[in-house]
Coordinates of C-alpha atoms in Angstrom, one line a residue:
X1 CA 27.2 -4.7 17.2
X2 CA 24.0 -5.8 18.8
X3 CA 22.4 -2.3 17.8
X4 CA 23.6 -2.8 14.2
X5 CA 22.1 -6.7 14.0
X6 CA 18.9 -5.4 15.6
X7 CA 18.3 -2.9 12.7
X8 CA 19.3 -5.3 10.2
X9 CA 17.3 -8.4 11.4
X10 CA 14.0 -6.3 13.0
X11 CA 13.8 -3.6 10.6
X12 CA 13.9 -6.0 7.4
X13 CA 11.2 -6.1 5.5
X14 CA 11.5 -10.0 5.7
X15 CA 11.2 -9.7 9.4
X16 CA 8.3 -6.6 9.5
X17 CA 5.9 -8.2 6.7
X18 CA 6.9 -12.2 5.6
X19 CA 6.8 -13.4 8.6
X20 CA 3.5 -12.4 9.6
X21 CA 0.7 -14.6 8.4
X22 CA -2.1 -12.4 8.3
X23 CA -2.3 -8.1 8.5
X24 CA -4.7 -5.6 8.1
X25 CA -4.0 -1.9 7.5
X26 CA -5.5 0.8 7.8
X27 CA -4.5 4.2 6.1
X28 CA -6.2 7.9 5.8
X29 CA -4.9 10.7 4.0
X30 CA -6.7 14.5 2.4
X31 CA -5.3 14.5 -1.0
X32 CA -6.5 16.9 -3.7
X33 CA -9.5 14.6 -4.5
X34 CA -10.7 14.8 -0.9
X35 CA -10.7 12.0 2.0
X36 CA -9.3 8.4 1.1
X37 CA -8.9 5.6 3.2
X38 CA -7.7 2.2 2.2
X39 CA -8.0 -0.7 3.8
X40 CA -4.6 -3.4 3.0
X41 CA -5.2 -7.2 3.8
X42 CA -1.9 -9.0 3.4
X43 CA -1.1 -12.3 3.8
X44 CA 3.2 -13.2 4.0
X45 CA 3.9 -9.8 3.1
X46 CA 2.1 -9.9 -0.2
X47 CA -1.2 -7.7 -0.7
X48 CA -4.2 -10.5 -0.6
X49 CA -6.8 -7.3 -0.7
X50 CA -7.5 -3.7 -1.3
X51 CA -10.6 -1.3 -0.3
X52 CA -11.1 2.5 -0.9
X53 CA -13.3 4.4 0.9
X54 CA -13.6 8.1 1.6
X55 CA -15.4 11.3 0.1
X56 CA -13.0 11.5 -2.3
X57 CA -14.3 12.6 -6.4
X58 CA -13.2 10.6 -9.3
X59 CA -14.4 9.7 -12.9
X60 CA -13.7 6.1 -12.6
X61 CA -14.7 3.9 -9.4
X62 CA -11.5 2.6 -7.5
X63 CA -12.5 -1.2 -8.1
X64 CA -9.4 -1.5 -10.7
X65 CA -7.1 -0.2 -8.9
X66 CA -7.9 -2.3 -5.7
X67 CA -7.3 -4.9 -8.1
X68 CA -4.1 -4.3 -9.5
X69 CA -3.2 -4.3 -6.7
X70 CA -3.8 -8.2 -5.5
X71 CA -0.8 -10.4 -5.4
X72 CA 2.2 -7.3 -4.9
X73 CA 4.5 -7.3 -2.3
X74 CA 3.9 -5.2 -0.3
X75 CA 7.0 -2.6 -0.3
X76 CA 7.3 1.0 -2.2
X77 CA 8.8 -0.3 -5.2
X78 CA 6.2 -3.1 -6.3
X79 CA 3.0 -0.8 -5.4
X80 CA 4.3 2.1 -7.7
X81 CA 5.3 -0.3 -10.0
X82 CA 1.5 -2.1 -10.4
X83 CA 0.2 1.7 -9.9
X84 CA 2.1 3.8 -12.2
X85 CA 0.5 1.0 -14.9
X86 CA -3.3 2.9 -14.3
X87 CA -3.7 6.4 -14.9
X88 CA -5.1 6.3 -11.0
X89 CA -6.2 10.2 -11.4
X90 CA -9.3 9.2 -13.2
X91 CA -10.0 7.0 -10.3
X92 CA -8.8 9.4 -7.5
X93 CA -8.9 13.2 -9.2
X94 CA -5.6 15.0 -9.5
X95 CA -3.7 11.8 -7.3
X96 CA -0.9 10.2 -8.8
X97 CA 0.2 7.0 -8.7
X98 CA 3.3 8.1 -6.2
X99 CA 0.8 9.7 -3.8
X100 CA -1.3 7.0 -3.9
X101 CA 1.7 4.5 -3.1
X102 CA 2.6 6.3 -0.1
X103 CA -0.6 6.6 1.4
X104 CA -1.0 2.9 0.9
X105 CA 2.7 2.1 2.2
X106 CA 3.1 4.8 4.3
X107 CA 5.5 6.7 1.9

């Protein structure tokens, strides 16, 4: 029983993300474009700020979809949601909008 409350309290994304004030994340991937990092600021859980960085090609610069980004939870569900809304392989070549959400939620 304690086990089983554990995982349900601690592992809660209430618990992992709403409750802390402030975050920054940090995640690198090699996708098909080449070498993307983004940088996550969130504030309660929600995504306060976005950058891209890398050696990564694509036709449009990345500013858009850093800012479609602003104001989503931050959970699988609402960053593939705000994503799939972009065509985000003329920002990233030959990404899609699920690849992209799991680099920036860790999939």
């Amino acid at each position: 029983d304690i086990q089983r409350v554990a995982d349900e309290k601690f592992s809660s994304w209430d618990w992992v993300y709403a409750q802390s004030h402030e975050a920054d994340i940090v995640r690198k991937a090699k996708l098909s474009c080449g070498k993307v990092e983004v940088r996550v600021s969130l504030y309660h859980g929600v995504i306060a700020g976005v950058s891209f960085g890398g050696d990564f090609l694509g036709d449009l610069p990345p500013d858009k979809l850093a800012e479609a980004l602003k104001g989503v939870k931050f959970d699988r569900a609402a960053v593939l949601d705000a994503l799939s809304a972009l065509n985000v392989h003329n920002y990233l070549d030959g990404v899609t909008a699920e690849e992209l959400t799991d680099l920036v939620t860790n999939g």
